[in-house]
Amino acid sequence: MVIMINYEPLGNHIVVEMPNVAKETDSGIIKSESMLKEERDKRDGHAKVVAVSQDVKNVKVGDTVIPKGQGFMVNVDGVEYFQMNMFDVLGIVKQTPDIEIAPV
């Protein structure tokens, strides 16, 4: 499902939806606000692109990217997203089709 938001970044910026940070540990211990902030600041991995500026040509809404982590949070319609410069994207995760290999 591709998420569309009511926001268009300017320049070479994109807006991504970052993975959620769990508010409690697997054993049920509730994490402190400082611990949550630290995890949010360190989170990396995949992020789903939800908006791109008109200047960005090689990334589109719906792509999954790996951000470097530099940028800032924006609040759109009560939801927090991460806005970043396109040049801080390390790569785009490509979806590989299921390929059936014939026996030799």
mmCIF file of N, CA and C in Angstrom:
data_model
loop_
_atom_site.group_PDB
_atom_site.id
_atom_site.type_symbol
_atom_site.label_atom_id
_atom_site.label_comp_id
_atom_site.label_asym_id
_atom_site.label_seq_id
_atom_site.Cartn_x
_atom_site.Cartn_y
_atom_site.Cartn_z
ATOM 1 N N MET A 1 0.843 -1.180 0.000
ATOM 2 C CA MET A 1 0.000 0.000 0.000
ATOM 3 C C MET A 1 0.889 1.245 0.000
ATOM 4 N N VAL A 2 0.641 2.151 -0.937
ATOM 5 C CA VAL A 2 1.397 3.393 -1.029
ATOM 6 C C VAL A 2 0.656 4.470 -0.252
ATOM 7 N N ILE A 3 1.371 5.104 0.675
ATOM 8 C CA ILE A 3 0.786 6.177 1.477
ATOM 9 C C ILE A 3 1.040 7.502 0.783
ATOM 10 N N MET A 4 0.008 8.300 0.615
ATOM 11 C CA MET A 4 0.145 9.643 0.051
ATOM 12 C C MET A 4 -0.144 10.622 1.186
ATOM 13 N N ILE A 5 0.672 11.670 1.299
ATOM 14 C CA ILE A 5 0.426 12.669 2.330
ATOM 15 C C ILE A 5 0.180 14.016 1.678
ATOM 16 N N ASN A 6 -0.465 14.896 2.405
ATOM 17 C CA ASN A 6 -0.830 16.220 1.920
ATOM 18 C C ASN A 6 0.313 17.201 2.195
ATOM 19 N N TYR A 7 1.470 16.952 1.557
ATOM 20 C CA TYR A 7 2.656 17.756 1.815
ATOM 21 C C TYR A 7 3.624 17.534 0.667
ATOM 22 N N GLU A 8 4.226 18.619 0.159
ATOM 23 C CA GLU A 8 5.242 18.495 -0.884
ATOM 24 C C GLU A 8 6.512 19.200 -0.430
ATOM 25 N N PRO A 9 7.598 18.456 -0.243
ATOM 26 C CA PRO A 9 8.860 19.078 0.152
ATOM 27 C C PRO A 9 9.427 19.889 -1.014
ATOM 28 N N LEU A 10 10.308 20.819 -0.709
ATOM 29 C CA LEU A 10 10.937 21.660 -1.720
ATOM 30 C C LEU A 10 12.388 21.261 -1.930
ATOM 31 N N GLY A 11 12.986 21.745 -3.009
ATOM 32 C CA GLY A 11 14.398 21.476 -3.285
ATOM 33 C C GLY A 11 14.629 20.012 -3.586
ATOM 34 N N ASN A 12 15.696 19.465 -3.066
ATOM 35 C CA ASN A 12 16.050 18.056 -3.279
ATOM 36 C C ASN A 12 15.643 17.196 -2.089
ATOM 37 N N HIS A 13 14.486 17.470 -1.501
ATOM 38 C CA HIS A 13 14.072 16.752 -0.308
ATOM 39 C C HIS A 13 13.032 15.677 -0.600
ATOM 40 N N ILE A 14 13.078 14.649 0.235
ATOM 41 C CA ILE A 14 12.055 13.612 0.236
ATOM 42 C C ILE A 14 11.547 13.467 1.666
ATOM 43 N N VAL A 15 10.359 12.891 1.814
ATOM 44 C CA VAL A 15 9.776 12.631 3.127
ATOM 45 C C VAL A 15 9.548 11.126 3.220
ATOM 46 N N VAL A 16 10.004 10.547 4.338
ATOM 47 C CA VAL A 16 9.885 9.102 4.515
ATOM 48 C C VAL A 16 9.163 8.783 5.812
ATOM 49 N N GLU A 17 8.574 7.611 5.833
ATOM 50 C CA GLU A 17 7.951 7.081 7.042
ATOM 51 C C GLU A 17 8.962 6.130 7.664
ATOM 52 N N MET A 18 9.450 6.493 8.848
ATOM 53 C CA MET A 18 10.468 5.696 9.516
ATOM 54 C C MET A 18 9.824 4.523 10.257
ATOM 55 N N PRO A 19 10.568 3.439 10.440
ATOM 56 C CA PRO A 19 10.045 2.310 11.212
ATOM 57 C C PRO A 19 9.731 2.734 12.645
ATOM 58 N N ASN A 20 8.704 2.133 13.212
ATOM 59 C CA ASN A 20 8.316 2.451 14.589
ATOM 60 C C ASN A 20 9.343 1.935 15.586
ATOM 61 N N VAL A 21 9.433 2.629 16.710
ATOM 62 C CA VAL A 21 10.272 2.202 17.827
ATOM 63 C C VAL A 21 9.333 1.661 18.898
ATOM 64 N N ALA A 22 9.576 0.434 19.336
ATOM 65 C CA ALA A 22 8.713 -0.193 20.339
ATOM 66 C C ALA A 22 8.806 0.553 21.664
ATOM 67 N N LYS A 23 7.644 0.798 22.297
ATOM 68 C CA LYS A 23 7.611 1.535 23.556
ATOM 69 C C LYS A 23 7.935 0.670 24.760
ATOM 70 N N GLU A 24 7.966 -0.643 24.545
ATOM 71 C CA GLU A 24 8.369 -1.521 25.641
ATOM 72 C C GLU A 24 9.216 -2.660 25.098
ATOM 73 N N THR A 25 9.979 -3.257 25.979
ATOM 74 C CA THR A 25 10.854 -4.356 25.583
ATOM 75 C C THR A 25 10.033 -5.617 25.361
ATOM 76 N N ASP A 26 10.679 -6.642 24.810
ATOM 77 C CA ASP A 26 10.001 -7.921 24.582
ATOM 78 C C ASP A 26 9.489 -8.531 25.876
ATOM 79 N N SER A 27 10.168 -8.231 26.984
ATOM 80 C CA SER A 27 9.747 -8.786 28.272
ATOM 81 C C SER A 27 8.693 -7.922 28.965
ATOM 82 N N GLY A 28 8.272 -6.803 28.331
ATOM 83 C CA GLY A 28 7.189 -5.994 28.871
ATOM 84 C C GLY A 28 7.608 -4.769 29.665
ATOM 85 N N ILE A 29 8.890 -4.472 29.745
ATOM 86 C CA ILE A 29 9.362 -3.301 30.491
ATOM 87 C C ILE A 29 9.146 -2.059 29.633
ATOM 88 N N ILE A 30 8.492 -1.056 30.191
ATOM 89 C CA ILE A 30 8.227 0.189 29.470
ATOM 90 C C ILE A 30 9.498 1.026 29.432
ATOM 91 N N LYS A 31 9.868 1.484 28.235
ATOM 92 C CA LYS A 31 11.098 2.250 28.049
ATOM 93 C C LYS A 31 10.883 3.712 28.447
ATOM 94 N N SER A 32 11.934 4.332 28.978
ATOM 95 C CA SER A 32 11.873 5.746 29.354
ATOM 96 C C SER A 32 11.875 6.615 28.094
ATOM 97 N N GLU A 33 11.475 7.881 28.240
ATOM 98 C CA GLU A 33 11.470 8.805 27.104
ATOM 99 C C GLU A 33 12.870 9.008 26.544
ATOM 100 N N SER A 34 13.867 9.064 27.421
ATOM 101 C CA SER A 34 15.241 9.250 26.939
ATOM 102 C C SER A 34 15.705 8.026 26.145
ATOM 103 N N MET A 35 15.307 6.852 26.577
ATOM 104 C CA MET A 35 15.665 5.629 25.869
ATOM 105 C C MET A 35 14.975 5.591 24.493
ATOM 106 N N LEU A 36 13.700 5.988 24.445
ATOM 107 C CA LEU A 36 12.966 6.032 23.186
ATOM 108 C C LEU A 36 13.597 7.033 22.223
ATOM 109 N N LYS A 37 13.972 8.208 22.747
ATOM 110 C CA LYS A 37 14.599 9.230 21.906
ATOM 111 C C LYS A 37 15.920 8.727 21.337
ATOM 112 N N GLU A 38 16.697 8.073 22.169
ATOM 113 C CA GLU A 38 17.986 7.544 21.721
ATOM 114 C C GLU A 38 17.785 6.510 20.612
ATOM 115 N N GLU A 39 16.786 5.626 20.778
ATOM 116 C CA GLU A 39 16.509 4.619 19.760
ATOM 117 C C GLU A 39 16.010 5.262 18.472
ATOM 118 N N ARG A 40 15.163 6.299 18.586
ATOM 119 C CA ARG A 40 14.662 6.997 17.397
ATOM 120 C C ARG A 40 15.806 7.662 16.647
ATOM 121 N N ASP A 41 16.745 8.244 17.389
ATOM 122 C CA ASP A 41 17.881 8.921 16.765
ATOM 123 C C ASP A 41 18.826 7.945 16.078
ATOM 124 N N LYS A 42 18.912 6.714 16.594
ATOM 125 C CA LYS A 42 19.844 5.727 16.056
ATOM 126 C C LYS A 42 19.212 4.809 15.012
ATOM 127 N N ARG A 43 17.894 4.827 14.900
ATOM 128 C CA ARG A 43 17.261 3.850 14.012
ATOM 129 C C ARG A 43 17.750 4.024 12.579
ATOM 130 N N ASP A 44 17.931 2.918 11.950
ATOM 131 C CA ASP A 44 18.362 2.910 10.562
ATOM 132 C C ASP A 44 17.616 1.784 9.862
ATOM 133 N N GLY A 45 17.969 1.563 8.684
ATOM 134 C CA GLY A 45 17.292 0.506 7.940
ATOM 135 C C GLY A 45 16.355 1.094 6.910
ATOM 136 N N HIS A 46 15.329 0.370 6.625
ATOM 137 C CA HIS A 46 14.423 0.732 5.549
ATOM 138 C C HIS A 46 13.427 1.808 5.965
ATOM 139 N N ALA A 47 13.119 2.695 5.025
ATOM 140 C CA ALA A 47 12.106 3.729 5.228
ATOM 141 C C ALA A 47 11.287 3.837 3.946
ATOM 142 N N LYS A 48 9.977 4.014 4.090
ATOM 143 C CA LYS A 48 9.079 4.109 2.944
ATOM 144 C C LYS A 48 8.915 5.563 2.543
ATOM 145 N N VAL A 49 9.133 5.880 1.262
ATOM 146 C CA VAL A 49 9.010 7.248 0.741
ATOM 147 C C VAL A 49 7.519 7.590 0.606
ATOM 148 N N VAL A 50 7.114 8.723 1.217
ATOM 149 C CA VAL A 50 5.710 9.137 1.169
ATOM 150 C C VAL A 50 5.508 10.449 0.423
ATOM 151 N N ALA A 51 6.589 11.203 0.141
ATOM 152 C CA ALA A 51 6.487 12.444 -0.630
ATOM 153 C C ALA A 51 7.854 12.791 -1.190
ATOM 154 N N VAL A 52 7.873 13.376 -2.399
ATOM 155 C CA VAL A 52 9.121 13.822 -3.015
ATOM 156 C C VAL A 52 8.899 15.202 -3.619
ATOM 157 N N SER A 53 9.966 15.997 -3.674
ATOM 158 C CA SER A 53 9.861 17.306 -4.324
ATOM 159 C C SER A 53 9.894 17.112 -5.838
ATOM 160 N N GLN A 54 9.519 18.148 -6.564
ATOM 161 C CA GLN A 54 9.514 18.072 -8.022
ATOM 162 C C GLN A 54 10.926 17.958 -8.584
ATOM 163 N N ASP A 55 11.935 18.371 -7.815
ATOM 164 C CA ASP A 55 13.324 18.323 -8.282
ATOM 165 C C ASP A 55 13.950 16.931 -8.195
ATOM 166 N N VAL A 56 13.342 16.034 -7.438
ATOM 167 C CA VAL A 56 13.893 14.687 -7.260
ATOM 168 C C VAL A 56 13.397 13.802 -8.398
ATOM 169 N N LYS A 57 14.325 13.204 -9.118
ATOM 170 C CA LYS A 57 13.958 12.407 -10.292
ATOM 171 C C LYS A 57 14.140 10.901 -10.115
ATOM 172 N N ASN A 58 15.050 10.463 -9.246
ATOM 173 C CA ASN A 58 15.362 9.039 -9.185
ATOM 174 C C ASN A 58 14.734 8.301 -8.005
ATOM 175 N N VAL A 59 13.912 8.972 -7.216
ATOM 176 C CA VAL A 59 13.174 8.325 -6.127
ATOM 177 C C VAL A 59 11.721 8.740 -6.271
ATOM 178 N N LYS A 60 10.809 7.771 -6.056
ATOM 179 C CA LYS A 60 9.389 8.094 -6.178
ATOM 180 C C LYS A 60 8.627 7.615 -4.945
ATOM 181 N N VAL A 61 7.433 8.149 -4.775
ATOM 182 C CA VAL A 61 6.578 7.743 -3.665
ATOM 183 C C VAL A 61 6.334 6.242 -3.770
ATOM 184 N N GLY A 62 6.474 5.556 -2.643
ATOM 185 C CA GLY A 62 6.296 4.107 -2.599
ATOM 186 C C GLY A 62 7.605 3.343 -2.573
ATOM 187 N N ASP A 63 8.715 3.996 -2.979
ATOM 188 C CA ASP A 63 10.021 3.334 -2.927
ATOM 189 C C ASP A 63 10.422 3.083 -1.477
ATOM 190 N N THR A 64 11.227 2.064 -1.268
ATOM 191 C CA THR A 64 11.838 1.803 0.028
ATOM 192 C C THR A 64 13.303 2.192 -0.089
ATOM 193 N N VAL A 65 13.748 3.079 0.807
ATOM 194 C CA VAL A 65 15.117 3.585 0.751
ATOM 195 C C VAL A 65 15.843 3.301 2.059
ATOM 196 N N ILE A 66 17.166 3.421 1.998
ATOM 197 C CA ILE A 66 17.979 3.323 3.201
ATOM 198 C C ILE A 66 18.577 4.703 3.432
ATOM 199 N N PRO A 67 18.051 5.435 4.441
ATOM 200 C CA PRO A 67 18.548 6.787 4.701
ATOM 201 C C PRO A 67 19.818 6.768 5.542
ATOM 202 N N LYS A 68 20.614 7.815 5.362
ATOM 203 C CA LYS A 68 21.835 7.977 6.158
ATOM 204 C C LYS A 68 21.486 8.414 7.582
ATOM 205 N N GLY A 69 20.333 9.052 7.758
ATOM 206 C CA GLY A 69 19.902 9.441 9.095
ATOM 207 C C GLY A 69 19.951 10.923 9.360
ATOM 208 N N GLN A 70 20.382 11.721 8.385
ATOM 209 C CA GLN A 70 20.437 13.159 8.582
ATOM 210 C C GLN A 70 19.165 13.785 8.018
ATOM 211 N N GLY A 71 18.531 14.630 8.809
ATOM 212 C CA GLY A 71 17.299 15.277 8.390
ATOM 213 C C GLY A 71 16.559 15.789 9.604
ATOM 214 N N PHE A 72 15.259 15.941 9.474
ATOM 215 C CA PHE A 72 14.468 16.444 10.588
ATOM 216 C C PHE A 72 13.042 15.932 10.488
ATOM 217 N N MET A 73 12.346 15.985 11.613
ATOM 218 C CA MET A 73 10.979 15.499 11.679
ATOM 219 C C MET A 73 10.020 16.589 11.222
ATOM 220 N N VAL A 74 8.974 16.207 10.471
ATOM 221 C CA VAL A 74 7.906 17.118 10.087
ATOM 222 C C VAL A 74 6.593 16.482 10.527
ATOM 223 N N ASN A 75 5.665 17.319 10.950
ATOM 224 C CA ASN A 75 4.365 16.844 11.399
ATOM 225 C C ASN A 75 3.338 17.224 10.342
ATOM 226 N N VAL A 76 2.716 16.221 9.713
ATOM 227 C CA VAL A 76 1.716 16.446 8.680
ATOM 228 C C VAL A 76 0.432 15.752 9.109
ATOM 229 N N ASP A 77 -0.615 16.542 9.290
ATOM 230 C CA ASP A 77 -1.920 16.006 9.703
ATOM 231 C C ASP A 77 -1.820 15.139 10.958
ATOM 232 N N GLY A 78 -0.982 15.559 11.901
ATOM 233 C CA GLY A 78 -0.859 14.865 13.179
ATOM 234 C C GLY A 78 0.043 13.644 13.164
ATOM 235 N N VAL A 79 0.706 13.381 12.052
ATOM 236 C CA VAL A 79 1.603 12.231 11.944
ATOM 237 C C VAL A 79 3.016 12.749 11.706
ATOM 238 N N GLU A 80 3.995 12.180 12.427
ATOM 239 C CA GLU A 80 5.380 12.602 12.254
ATOM 240 C C GLU A 80 6.059 11.786 11.159
ATOM 241 N N TYR A 81 6.733 12.508 10.266
ATOM 242 C CA TYR A 81 7.518 11.908 9.195
ATOM 243 C C TYR A 81 8.928 12.477 9.265
ATOM 244 N N PHE A 82 9.840 11.873 8.527
ATOM 245 C CA PHE A 82 11.227 12.307 8.502
ATOM 246 C C PHE A 82 11.514 12.915 7.133
ATOM 247 N N GLN A 83 11.924 14.191 7.106
ATOM 248 C CA GLN A 83 12.272 14.856 5.853
ATOM 249 C C GLN A 83 13.780 14.935 5.753
ATOM 250 N N MET A 84 14.289 14.621 4.573
ATOM 251 C CA MET A 84 15.729 14.576 4.393
ATOM 252 C C MET A 84 16.107 14.993 2.983
ATOM 253 N N ASN A 85 17.364 15.332 2.814
ATOM 254 C CA ASN A 85 17.896 15.657 1.509
ATOM 255 C C ASN A 85 18.044 14.366 0.718
ATOM 256 N N MET A 86 17.702 14.412 -0.543
ATOM 257 C CA MET A 86 17.810 13.242 -1.411
ATOM 258 C C MET A 86 19.232 12.681 -1.416
ATOM 259 N N PHE A 87 20.220 13.549 -1.238
ATOM 260 C CA PHE A 87 21.614 13.111 -1.285
ATOM 261 C C PHE A 87 22.031 12.359 -0.021
ATOM 262 N N ASP A 88 21.136 12.294 0.978
ATOM 263 C CA ASP A 88 21.402 11.511 2.179
ATOM 264 C C ASP A 88 20.764 10.124 2.105
ATOM 265 N N VAL A 89 20.301 9.743 0.926
ATOM 266 C CA VAL A 89 19.787 8.390 0.708
ATOM 267 C C VAL A 89 20.961 7.527 0.255
ATOM 268 N N LEU A 90 21.189 6.441 0.973
ATOM 269 C CA LEU A 90 22.290 5.554 0.623
ATOM 270 C C LEU A 90 21.942 4.639 -0.541
ATOM 271 N N GLY A 91 20.660 4.288 -0.662
ATOM 272 C CA GLY A 91 20.255 3.409 -1.756
ATOM 273 C C GLY A 91 18.765 3.144 -1.744
ATOM 274 N N ILE A 92 18.284 2.569 -2.837
ATOM 275 C CA ILE A 92 16.891 2.185 -2.988
ATOM 276 C C ILE A 92 16.834 0.667 -2.952
ATOM 277 N N VAL A 93 15.953 0.125 -2.128
ATOM 278 C CA VAL A 93 15.801 -1.324 -2.022
ATOM 279 C C VAL A 93 14.912 -1.780 -3.163
ATOM 280 N N LYS A 94 15.447 -2.616 -4.025
ATOM 281 C CA LYS A 94 14.706 -3.126 -5.185
ATOM 282 C C LYS A 94 13.981 -4.408 -4.796
ATOM 283 N N GLN A 95 12.771 -4.534 -5.283
ATOM 284 C CA GLN A 95 11.997 -5.755 -5.062
ATOM 285 C C GLN A 95 12.381 -6.747 -6.159
ATOM 286 N N THR A 96 12.828 -7.929 -5.774
ATOM 287 C CA THR A 96 13.204 -8.930 -6.762
ATOM 288 C C THR A 96 12.034 -9.875 -6.988
ATOM 289 N N PRO A 97 11.701 -10.126 -8.230
ATOM 290 C CA PRO A 97 10.609 -11.052 -8.514
ATOM 291 C C PRO A 97 11.034 -12.465 -8.173
ATOM 292 N N ASP A 98 10.058 -13.297 -7.844
ATOM 293 C CA ASP A 98 10.336 -14.703 -7.583
ATOM 294 C C ASP A 98 10.736 -15.357 -8.907
ATOM 295 N N ILE A 99 11.919 -15.919 -8.950
ATOM 296 C CA ILE A 99 12.425 -16.545 -10.169
ATOM 297 C C ILE A 99 12.561 -18.044 -9.923
ATOM 298 N N GLU A 100 11.991 -18.805 -10.817
ATOM 299 C CA GLU A 100 12.095 -20.248 -10.692
ATOM 300 C C GLU A 100 13.280 -20.713 -11.524
ATOM 301 N N ILE A 101 14.185 -21.411 -10.892
ATOM 302 C CA ILE A 101 15.384 -21.881 -11.580
ATOM 303 C C ILE A 101 15.173 -23.328 -12.004
ATOM 304 N N ALA A 102 15.375 -23.565 -13.301
ATOM 305 C CA ALA A 102 15.198 -24.928 -13.827
ATOM 306 C C ALA A 102 16.402 -25.781 -13.456
ATOM 307 N N PRO A 103 16.151 -27.035 -13.121
ATOM 308 C CA PRO A 103 17.285 -27.925 -12.801
ATOM 309 C C PRO A 103 18.159 -28.144 -14.025
ATOM 310 N N VAL A 104 19.439 -28.343 -13.782
ATOM 311 C CA VAL A 104 20.405 -28.531 -14.878
ATOM 312 C C VAL A 104 20.612 -29.983 -15.165
#
